[in-house]
């Protein structure tokens, strides 16, 4: 795995150019954010041990296969590490892919593998996990969450945005890296979540796919405008029933 240190507290671990997970340094060890594709557990643990700190928590931004792929292997190797995910996306880990009646009834997209690991903590908006604050950001998946580091306002946004192939809100089709768009459940909610994250005034944007972006406000504003225009276009094309 390719390791990039973005600050004292934040390391990006990258597999195959575009698939990221993160280590966040805390006083008691590392919080691992997302677990990459399957087969990456050893490589992730090796990075942590080279840096001399144990992984004490695993936080999942959402339940897609390229974020939970190595969860079971990591949990087996690190049975005492806390495993946390939003209460909503936790259901996907059990194989339950039903939608709630209060949710938009549009089909889920992307791979949601069944995992043996049972989360030990279910997260909600506003929760604190180490130095990170939980922000509910539905859209890419129903229970997607982002995390902001309260020490330096680094935003770990999961797939709410991508920077690979262009800075984009989840659901915006980027020809150079279309995967996040193809796996996005609901673009309207993704847009609302993007606005919510912009309002937090992050100091840097760290995403599931692509490199870190420093002072990301202007790029996020542009990405939001692109999504607004694309949704307006879709709205005009939709047949209106009188
Ligand atoms: Zn995803």
PDB file of C-alpha atoms and ligand atoms in Angstrom:
ATOM      1  CA  UNK A   1       0.000   0.000   0.000  1.00  0.00           C
ATOM      2  CA  UNK A   2       1.095   3.510  -0.697  1.00  0.00           C
ATOM      3  CA  UNK A   3       1.260   5.624   2.474  1.00  0.00           C
ATOM      4  CA  UNK A   4       0.943   9.419   2.455  1.00  0.00           C
ATOM      5  CA  UNK A   5       1.188  11.446   5.669  1.00  0.00           C
ATOM      6  CA  UNK A   6      -1.052  14.507   5.352  1.00  0.00           C
ATOM      7  CA  UNK A   7      -0.441  15.732   8.894  1.00  0.00           C
ATOM      8  CA  UNK A   8       0.836  14.385  12.211  1.00  0.00           C
ATOM      9  CA  UNK A   9      -2.603  12.938  12.829  1.00  0.00           C
ATOM     10  CA  UNK A  10      -3.656  11.682   9.413  1.00  0.00           C
ATOM     11  CA  UNK A  11      -2.226   9.080   7.047  1.00  0.00           C
ATOM     12  CA  UNK A  12      -3.745   7.968   3.783  1.00  0.00           C
ATOM     13  CA  UNK A  13      -3.229   4.320   2.737  1.00  0.00           C
ATOM     14  CA  UNK A  14      -3.826   3.764  -0.960  1.00  0.00           C
ATOM     15  CA  UNK A  15      -4.261   0.572  -2.933  1.00  0.00           C
ATOM     16  CA  UNK A  16      -4.259   0.532  -6.748  1.00  0.00           C
ATOM     17  CA  UNK A  17      -3.936   4.325  -7.097  1.00  0.00           C
ATOM     18  CA  UNK A  18      -7.521   5.175  -6.192  1.00  0.00           C
ATOM     19  CA  UNK A  19      -8.712   3.093  -3.219  1.00  0.00           C
ATOM     20  CA  UNK A  20      -8.057   4.772   0.120  1.00  0.00           C
ATOM     21  CA  UNK A  21      -8.391   4.096   3.792  1.00  0.00           C
ATOM     22  CA  UNK A  22      -7.012   6.242   6.621  1.00  0.00           C
ATOM     23  CA  UNK A  23      -5.180   5.998   9.925  1.00  0.00           C
ATOM     24  CA  UNK A  24      -5.995   8.746  12.435  1.00  0.00           C
ATOM     25  CA  UNK A  25      -3.542   9.112  15.300  1.00  0.00           C
ATOM     26  CA  UNK A  26      -5.047   9.326  18.796  1.00  0.00           C
ATOM     27  CA  UNK A  27      -3.459   9.226  22.252  1.00  0.00           C
ATOM     28  CA  UNK A  28      -4.372   5.552  22.705  1.00  0.00           C
ATOM     29  CA  UNK A  29      -3.565   4.290  19.186  1.00  0.00           C
ATOM     30  CA  UNK A  30      -4.863   4.541  15.630  1.00  0.00           C
ATOM     31  CA  UNK A  31      -8.428   4.810  14.434  1.00  0.00           C
ATOM     32  CA  UNK A  32      -8.627   3.070  11.064  1.00  0.00           C
ATOM     33  CA  UNK A  33     -11.221   4.635   8.781  1.00  0.00           C
ATOM     34  CA  UNK A  34     -12.504   2.106   6.247  1.00  0.00           C
ATOM     35  CA  UNK A  35     -10.765  -1.178   5.470  1.00  0.00           C
ATOM     36  CA  UNK A  36     -10.231  -1.081   1.697  1.00  0.00           C
ATOM     37  CA  UNK A  37     -10.912  -4.056  -0.540  1.00  0.00           C
ATOM     38  CA  UNK A  38     -10.498  -7.650   0.650  1.00  0.00           C
ATOM     39  CA  UNK A  39      -6.963  -8.930   1.102  1.00  0.00           C
ATOM     40  CA  UNK A  40      -5.570  -5.715   2.610  1.00  0.00           C
ATOM     41  CA  UNK A  41      -5.669  -6.527   6.347  1.00  0.00           C
ATOM     42  CA  UNK A  42      -2.005  -7.561   6.640  1.00  0.00           C
ATOM     43  CA  UNK A  43      -0.780  -4.543   4.687  1.00  0.00           C
ATOM     44  CA  UNK A  44      -2.867  -2.148   6.822  1.00  0.00           C
ATOM     45  CA  UNK A  45      -1.665  -3.690  10.097  1.00  0.00           C
ATOM     46  CA  UNK A  46       1.921  -3.590   8.865  1.00  0.00           C
ATOM     47  CA  UNK A  47       1.716   0.164   8.267  1.00  0.00           C
ATOM     48  CA  UNK A  48       0.314   0.720  11.768  1.00  0.00           C
ATOM     49  CA  UNK A  49       2.960  -1.464  13.421  1.00  0.00           C
ATOM     50  CA  UNK A  50       5.765   0.270  11.517  1.00  0.00           C
ATOM     51  CA  UNK A  51       4.464   3.515  12.969  1.00  0.00           C
ATOM     52  CA  UNK A  52       4.496   1.930  16.423  1.00  0.00           C
ATOM     53  CA  UNK A  53       0.840   2.281  17.366  1.00  0.00           C
ATOM     54  CA  UNK A  54      -1.942  -0.313  17.662  1.00  0.00           C
ATOM     55  CA  UNK A  55      -5.213  -0.006  15.747  1.00  0.00           C
ATOM     56  CA  UNK A  56      -7.770   0.453  18.536  1.00  0.00           C
ATOM     57  CA  UNK A  57     -10.841   1.434  16.492  1.00  0.00           C
ATOM     58  CA  UNK A  58     -12.218   0.689  13.042  1.00  0.00           C
ATOM     59  CA  UNK A  59     -14.765   3.185  11.717  1.00  0.00           C
ATOM     60  CA  UNK A  60     -16.616   2.556   8.471  1.00  0.00           C
ATOM     61  CA  UNK A  61     -17.942   5.475   6.432  1.00  0.00           C
ATOM     62  CA  UNK A  62     -20.343   3.155   4.624  1.00  0.00           C
ATOM     63  CA  UNK A  63     -20.924  -0.502   3.795  1.00  0.00           C
ATOM     64  CA  UNK A  64     -19.680  -0.678   0.181  1.00  0.00           C
ATOM     65  CA  UNK A  65     -17.351  -3.536  -0.729  1.00  0.00           C
ATOM     66  CA  UNK A  66     -14.259  -1.381  -1.301  1.00  0.00           C
ATOM     67  CA  UNK A  67     -14.631   0.085   2.220  1.00  0.00           C
ATOM     68  CA  UNK A  68     -15.567  -3.024   4.241  1.00  0.00           C
ATOM     69  CA  UNK A  69     -13.649  -5.612   2.149  1.00  0.00           C
ATOM     70  CA  UNK A  70     -10.965  -6.323   4.757  1.00  0.00           C
ATOM     71  CA  UNK A  71     -13.215  -5.834   7.808  1.00  0.00           C
ATOM     72  CA  UNK A  72     -13.614  -9.506   8.747  1.00  0.00           C
ATOM     73  CA  UNK A  73      -9.883 -10.248   8.441  1.00  0.00           C
ATOM     74  CA  UNK A  74      -8.990  -7.147  10.486  1.00  0.00           C
ATOM     75  CA  UNK A  75     -11.560  -7.987  13.151  1.00  0.00           C
ATOM     76  CA  UNK A  76     -10.190 -11.519  13.394  1.00  0.00           C
ATOM     77  CA  UNK A  77      -6.647 -10.212  13.831  1.00  0.00           C
ATOM     78  CA  UNK A  78      -7.689  -7.335  16.136  1.00  0.00           C
ATOM     79  CA  UNK A  79     -10.651  -8.716  18.115  1.00  0.00           C
ATOM     80  CA  UNK A  80     -10.366  -5.998  20.776  1.00  0.00           C
ATOM     81  CA  UNK A  81     -10.564  -3.079  18.364  1.00  0.00           C
ATOM     82  CA  UNK A  82     -13.923  -1.318  18.467  1.00  0.00           C
ATOM     83  CA  UNK A  83     -15.884  -1.558  15.192  1.00  0.00           C
ATOM     84  CA  UNK A  84     -18.181   1.376  14.434  1.00  0.00           C
ATOM     85  CA  UNK A  85     -20.543   2.190  11.563  1.00  0.00           C
ATOM     86  CA  UNK A  86     -23.780   4.142  11.235  1.00  0.00           C
ATOM     87  CA  UNK A  87     -26.796   2.303  12.603  1.00  0.00           C
ATOM     88  CA  UNK A  88     -28.384   2.510   9.138  1.00  0.00           C
ATOM     89  CA  UNK A  89     -25.513   1.020   7.124  1.00  0.00           C
ATOM     90  CA  UNK A  90     -24.883  -1.626   9.822  1.00  0.00           C
ATOM     91  CA  UNK A  91     -27.976  -3.385   8.503  1.00  0.00           C
ATOM     92  CA  UNK A  92     -26.279  -3.952   5.155  1.00  0.00           C
ATOM     93  CA  UNK A  93     -23.469  -5.900   6.843  1.00  0.00           C
ATOM     94  CA  UNK A  94     -26.045  -8.509   7.890  1.00  0.00           C
ATOM     95  CA  UNK A  95     -27.353  -8.877   4.335  1.00  0.00           C
ATOM     96  CA  UNK A  96     -30.504  -6.812   4.950  1.00  0.00           C
ATOM     97  CA  UNK A  97     -30.763  -4.575   1.871  1.00  0.00           C
ATOM     98  CA  UNK A  98     -34.312  -3.372   2.511  1.00  0.00           C
ATOM     99  CA  UNK A  99     -35.123   0.337   2.423  1.00  0.00           C
ATOM    100  CA  UNK A 100     -37.051   2.097   5.185  1.00  0.00           C
ATOM    101  CA  UNK A 101     -40.502   3.385   4.222  1.00  0.00           C
ATOM    102  CA  UNK A 102     -39.303   6.910   5.070  1.00  0.00           C
ATOM    103  CA  UNK A 103     -36.456   6.664   2.524  1.00  0.00           C
ATOM    104  CA  UNK A 104     -36.670   7.421  -1.210  1.00  0.00           C
ATOM    105  CA  UNK A 105     -37.682   4.175  -2.875  1.00  0.00           C
ATOM    106  CA  UNK A 106     -34.905   4.057  -5.449  1.00  0.00           C
ATOM    107  CA  UNK A 107     -32.682   1.014  -5.909  1.00  0.00           C
ATOM    108  CA  UNK A 108     -29.420   0.686  -4.015  1.00  0.00           C
ATOM    109  CA  UNK A 109     -26.290   0.695  -6.124  1.00  0.00           C
ATOM    110  CA  UNK A 110     -22.838  -0.788  -5.649  1.00  0.00           C
ATOM    111  CA  UNK A 111     -21.782  -3.917  -3.788  1.00  0.00           C
ATOM    112  CA  UNK A 112     -22.890  -4.475  -0.180  1.00  0.00           C
ATOM    113  CA  UNK A 113     -21.149  -7.664   1.007  1.00  0.00           C
ATOM    114  CA  UNK A 114     -22.346  -9.618   4.021  1.00  0.00           C
ATOM    115  CA  UNK A 115     -19.781  -9.464   6.859  1.00  0.00           C
ATOM    116  CA  UNK A 116     -19.380 -11.787   9.834  1.00  0.00           C
ATOM    117  CA  UNK A 117     -18.150  -8.929  12.013  1.00  0.00           C
ATOM    118  CA  UNK A 118     -20.779  -7.463  14.303  1.00  0.00           C
ATOM    119  CA  UNK A 119     -20.179  -3.734  14.962  1.00  0.00           C
ATOM    120  CA  UNK A 120     -19.606  -2.884  18.608  1.00  0.00           C
ATOM    121  CA  UNK A 121     -20.770   0.717  18.253  1.00  0.00           C
ATOM    122  CA  UNK A 122     -23.556   2.205  16.123  1.00  0.00           C
ATOM    123  CA  UNK A 123     -22.954   5.827  15.161  1.00  0.00           C
ATOM    124  CA  UNK A 124     -25.318   8.776  14.769  1.00  0.00           C
ATOM    125  CA  UNK A 125     -25.052  12.445  13.830  1.00  0.00           C
ATOM    126  CA  UNK A 126     -23.005  14.401  16.363  1.00  0.00           C
ATOM    127  CA  UNK A 127     -21.372  11.405  18.066  1.00  0.00           C
ATOM    128  CA  UNK A 128     -17.713  11.677  19.026  1.00  0.00           C
ATOM    129  CA  UNK A 129     -15.279   8.859  18.374  1.00  0.00           C
ATOM    130  CA  UNK A 130     -11.817   9.810  19.592  1.00  0.00           C
ATOM    131  CA  UNK A 131     -11.132  13.263  18.168  1.00  0.00           C
ATOM    132  CA  UNK A 132     -13.587  12.737  15.323  1.00  0.00           C
ATOM    133  CA  UNK A 133     -17.117  14.077  15.119  1.00  0.00           C
ATOM    134  CA  UNK A 134     -19.677  12.073  13.155  1.00  0.00           C
ATOM    135  CA  UNK A 135     -21.646  13.808  10.402  1.00  0.00           C
ATOM    136  CA  UNK A 136     -24.577  11.987   8.838  1.00  0.00           C
ATOM    137  CA  UNK A 137     -24.193  12.347   5.064  1.00  0.00           C
ATOM    138  CA  UNK A 138     -26.788  10.123   3.346  1.00  0.00           C
ATOM    139  CA  UNK A 139     -26.877   9.946  -0.435  1.00  0.00           C
ATOM    140  CA  UNK A 140     -24.027   7.759  -1.645  1.00  0.00           C
ATOM    141  CA  UNK A 141     -25.537   5.133   0.675  1.00  0.00           C
ATOM    142  CA  UNK A 142     -28.533   5.604   3.031  1.00  0.00           C
ATOM    143  CA  UNK A 143     -26.348   5.596   6.164  1.00  0.00           C
ATOM    144  CA  UNK A 144     -23.166   7.157   4.795  1.00  0.00           C
ATOM    145  CA  UNK A 145     -21.210   9.179   7.333  1.00  0.00           C
ATOM    146  CA  UNK A 146     -18.302  11.600   7.239  1.00  0.00           C
ATOM    147  CA  UNK A 147     -15.895  12.438  10.071  1.00  0.00           C
ATOM    148  CA  UNK A 148     -14.322  15.748  10.949  1.00  0.00           C
ATOM    149  CA  UNK A 149     -11.234  15.916  13.145  1.00  0.00           C
ATOM    150  CA  UNK A 150     -12.017  18.461  15.862  1.00  0.00           C
ATOM    151  CA  UNK A 151      -8.269  19.177  16.280  1.00  0.00           C
ATOM    152  CA  UNK A 152      -7.619  20.559  12.794  1.00  0.00           C
ATOM    153  CA  UNK A 153     -10.914  20.330  10.845  1.00  0.00           C
ATOM    154  CA  UNK A 154      -9.596  17.688   8.452  1.00  0.00           C
ATOM    155  CA  UNK A 155     -12.684  16.207   6.825  1.00  0.00           C
ATOM    156  CA  UNK A 156     -12.667  12.505   6.070  1.00  0.00           C
ATOM    157  CA  UNK A 157     -15.605  12.388   3.730  1.00  0.00           C
ATOM    158  CA  UNK A 158     -15.724   8.765   2.558  1.00  0.00           C
ATOM    159  CA  UNK A 159     -17.494   8.737  -0.790  1.00  0.00           C
ATOM    160  CA  UNK A 160     -19.587  11.883  -0.181  1.00  0.00           C
ATOM    161  CA  UNK A 161     -17.039  13.433  -2.551  1.00  0.00           C
ATOM    162  CA  UNK A 162     -14.363  12.075  -4.839  1.00  0.00           C
ATOM    163  CA  UNK A 163     -11.201  13.806  -6.039  1.00  0.00           C
ATOM    164  CA  UNK A 164     -10.010  11.046  -8.387  1.00  0.00           C
ATOM    165  CA  UNK A 165     -10.758  12.084 -11.975  1.00  0.00           C
ATOM    166  CA  UNK A 166     -12.018  15.486 -10.762  1.00  0.00           C
ATOM    167  CA  UNK A 167     -13.498  16.926  -7.555  1.00  0.00           C
ATOM    168  CA  UNK A 168     -17.119  15.825  -7.526  1.00  0.00           C
ATOM    169  CA  UNK A 169     -20.146  15.292  -5.307  1.00  0.00           C
ATOM    170  CA  UNK A 170     -21.121  11.611  -5.059  1.00  0.00           C
ATOM    171  CA  UNK A 171     -23.296  10.797  -8.051  1.00  0.00           C
ATOM    172  CA  UNK A 172     -21.617  13.178 -10.509  1.00  0.00           C
ATOM    173  CA  UNK A 173     -20.354  11.093 -13.405  1.00  0.00           C
ATOM    174  CA  UNK A 174     -16.589  11.590 -13.896  1.00  0.00           C
ATOM    175  CA  UNK A 175     -15.373   9.787 -17.029  1.00  0.00           C
ATOM    176  CA  UNK A 176     -11.891   9.290 -15.611  1.00  0.00           C
ATOM    177  CA  UNK A 177     -13.218   7.551 -12.474  1.00  0.00           C
ATOM    178  CA  UNK A 178     -16.941   6.747 -12.697  1.00  0.00           C
ATOM    179  CA  UNK A 179     -17.057   4.140  -9.923  1.00  0.00           C
ATOM    180  CA  UNK A 180     -18.432   6.356  -7.088  1.00  0.00           C
ATOM    181  CA  UNK A 181     -21.147   7.748  -9.361  1.00  0.00           C
ATOM    182  CA  UNK A 182     -22.210   4.279 -10.469  1.00  0.00           C
ATOM    183  CA  UNK A 183     -22.482   3.215  -6.813  1.00  0.00           C
ATOM    184  CA  UNK A 184     -24.429   6.280  -5.588  1.00  0.00           C
ATOM    185  CA  UNK A 185     -27.936   5.601  -4.312  1.00  0.00           C
ATOM    186  CA  UNK A 186     -29.590   9.070  -4.256  1.00  0.00           C
ATOM    187  CA  UNK A 187     -28.115  12.196  -5.873  1.00  0.00           C
ATOM    188  CA  UNK A 188     -30.497  14.689  -4.252  1.00  0.00           C
ATOM    189  CA  UNK A 189     -29.535  13.556  -0.764  1.00  0.00           C
ATOM    190  CA  UNK A 190     -25.856  13.443  -1.785  1.00  0.00           C
ATOM    191  CA  UNK A 191     -26.132  17.103  -2.814  1.00  0.00           C
ATOM    192  CA  UNK A 192     -27.703  18.076   0.526  1.00  0.00           C
ATOM    193  CA  UNK A 193     -24.928  16.221   2.340  1.00  0.00           C
ATOM    194  CA  UNK A 194     -22.288  18.001   0.240  1.00  0.00           C
ATOM    195  CA  UNK A 195     -23.733  21.390   1.244  1.00  0.00           C
ATOM    196  CA  UNK A 196     -23.717  20.313   4.880  1.00  0.00           C
ATOM    197  CA  UNK A 197     -20.035  19.360   4.669  1.00  0.00           C
ATOM    198  CA  UNK A 198     -19.088  22.620   2.941  1.00  0.00           C
ATOM    199  CA  UNK A 199     -20.733  24.563   5.785  1.00  0.00           C
ATOM    200  CA  UNK A 200     -18.343  22.894   8.246  1.00  0.00           C
ATOM    201  CA  UNK A 201     -15.455  24.792   6.611  1.00  0.00           C
ATOM    202  CA  UNK A 202     -13.027  21.874   6.446  1.00  0.00           C
ATOM    203  CA  UNK A 203      -9.292  22.601   6.294  1.00  0.00           C
ATOM    204  CA  UNK A 204      -8.698  19.617   4.011  1.00  0.00           C
ATOM    205  CA  UNK A 205     -10.801  17.112   2.150  1.00  0.00           C
ATOM    206  CA  UNK A 206      -9.842  13.433   2.377  1.00  0.00           C
ATOM    207  CA  UNK A 207     -11.926  10.991   0.380  1.00  0.00           C
ATOM    208  CA  UNK A 208     -12.295   7.316  -0.414  1.00  0.00           C
ATOM    209  CA  UNK A 209     -11.091   7.795  -3.976  1.00  0.00           C
ATOM    210  CA  UNK A 210      -8.429  10.342  -4.860  1.00  0.00           C
ATOM    211  CA  UNK A 211      -5.821  12.538  -3.278  1.00  0.00           C
ATOM    212  CA  UNK A 212      -6.209  14.992  -0.425  1.00  0.00           C
ATOM    213  CA  UNK A 213      -7.283  18.532  -1.220  1.00  0.00           C
ATOM    214  CA  UNK A 214      -6.114  21.399   0.971  1.00  0.00           C
ATOM    215  CA  UNK A 215      -8.366  24.456   1.503  1.00  0.00           C
ATOM    216  CA  UNK A 216     -11.113  22.682  -0.439  1.00  0.00           C
ATOM    217  CA  UNK A 217     -13.914  25.306  -0.182  1.00  0.00           C
ATOM    218  CA  UNK A 218     -13.741  26.658  -3.746  1.00  0.00           C
ATOM    219  CA  UNK A 219     -13.443  23.211  -5.321  1.00  0.00           C
ATOM    220  CA  UNK A 220     -16.368  21.919  -3.236  1.00  0.00           C
ATOM    221  CA  UNK A 221     -18.504  24.936  -4.233  1.00  0.00           C
ATOM    222  CA  UNK A 222     -17.777  24.234  -7.913  1.00  0.00           C
ATOM    223  CA  UNK A 223     -18.595  20.530  -7.472  1.00  0.00           C
ATOM    224  CA  UNK A 224     -21.889  21.464  -5.805  1.00  0.00           C
ATOM    225  CA  UNK A 225     -22.810  23.770  -8.702  1.00  0.00           C
ATOM    226  CA  UNK A 226     -22.105  20.985 -11.218  1.00  0.00           C
ATOM    227  CA  UNK A 227     -24.396  18.619  -9.307  1.00  0.00           C
ATOM    228  CA  UNK A 228     -27.117  21.303  -8.999  1.00  0.00           C
ATOM    229  CA  UNK A 229     -27.036  21.838 -12.763  1.00  0.00           C
ATOM    230  CA  UNK A 230     -27.089  18.122 -13.492  1.00  0.00           C
ATOM    231  CA  UNK A 231     -30.100  17.586 -11.204  1.00  0.00           C
ATOM    232  CA  UNK A 232     -31.918  20.566 -12.750  1.00  0.00           C
ATOM    233  CA  UNK A 233     -31.340  19.054 -16.198  1.00  0.00           C
ATOM    234  CA  UNK A 234     -32.720  15.690 -15.080  1.00  0.00           C
ATOM    235  CA  UNK A 235     -35.742  17.482 -13.610  1.00  0.00           C
ATOM    236  CA  UNK A 236     -36.469  19.210 -16.945  1.00  0.00           C
ATOM    237  CA  UNK A 237     -36.253  15.878 -18.800  1.00  0.00           C
ATOM    238  CA  UNK A 238     -38.640  14.096 -16.426  1.00  0.00           C
ATOM    239  CA  UNK A 239     -42.159  13.757 -17.885  1.00  0.00           C
ATOM    240  CA  UNK A 240     -44.628  15.811 -15.845  1.00  0.00           C
ATOM    241  CA  UNK A 241     -47.947  14.241 -15.074  1.00  0.00           C
ATOM    242  CA  UNK A 242     -50.838  16.738 -14.941  1.00  0.00           C
TER     243      UNK A 242
HETATM  244 ZN1  LIG B   1     -18.921   3.769  -1.914  1.00  0.00          ZN
END
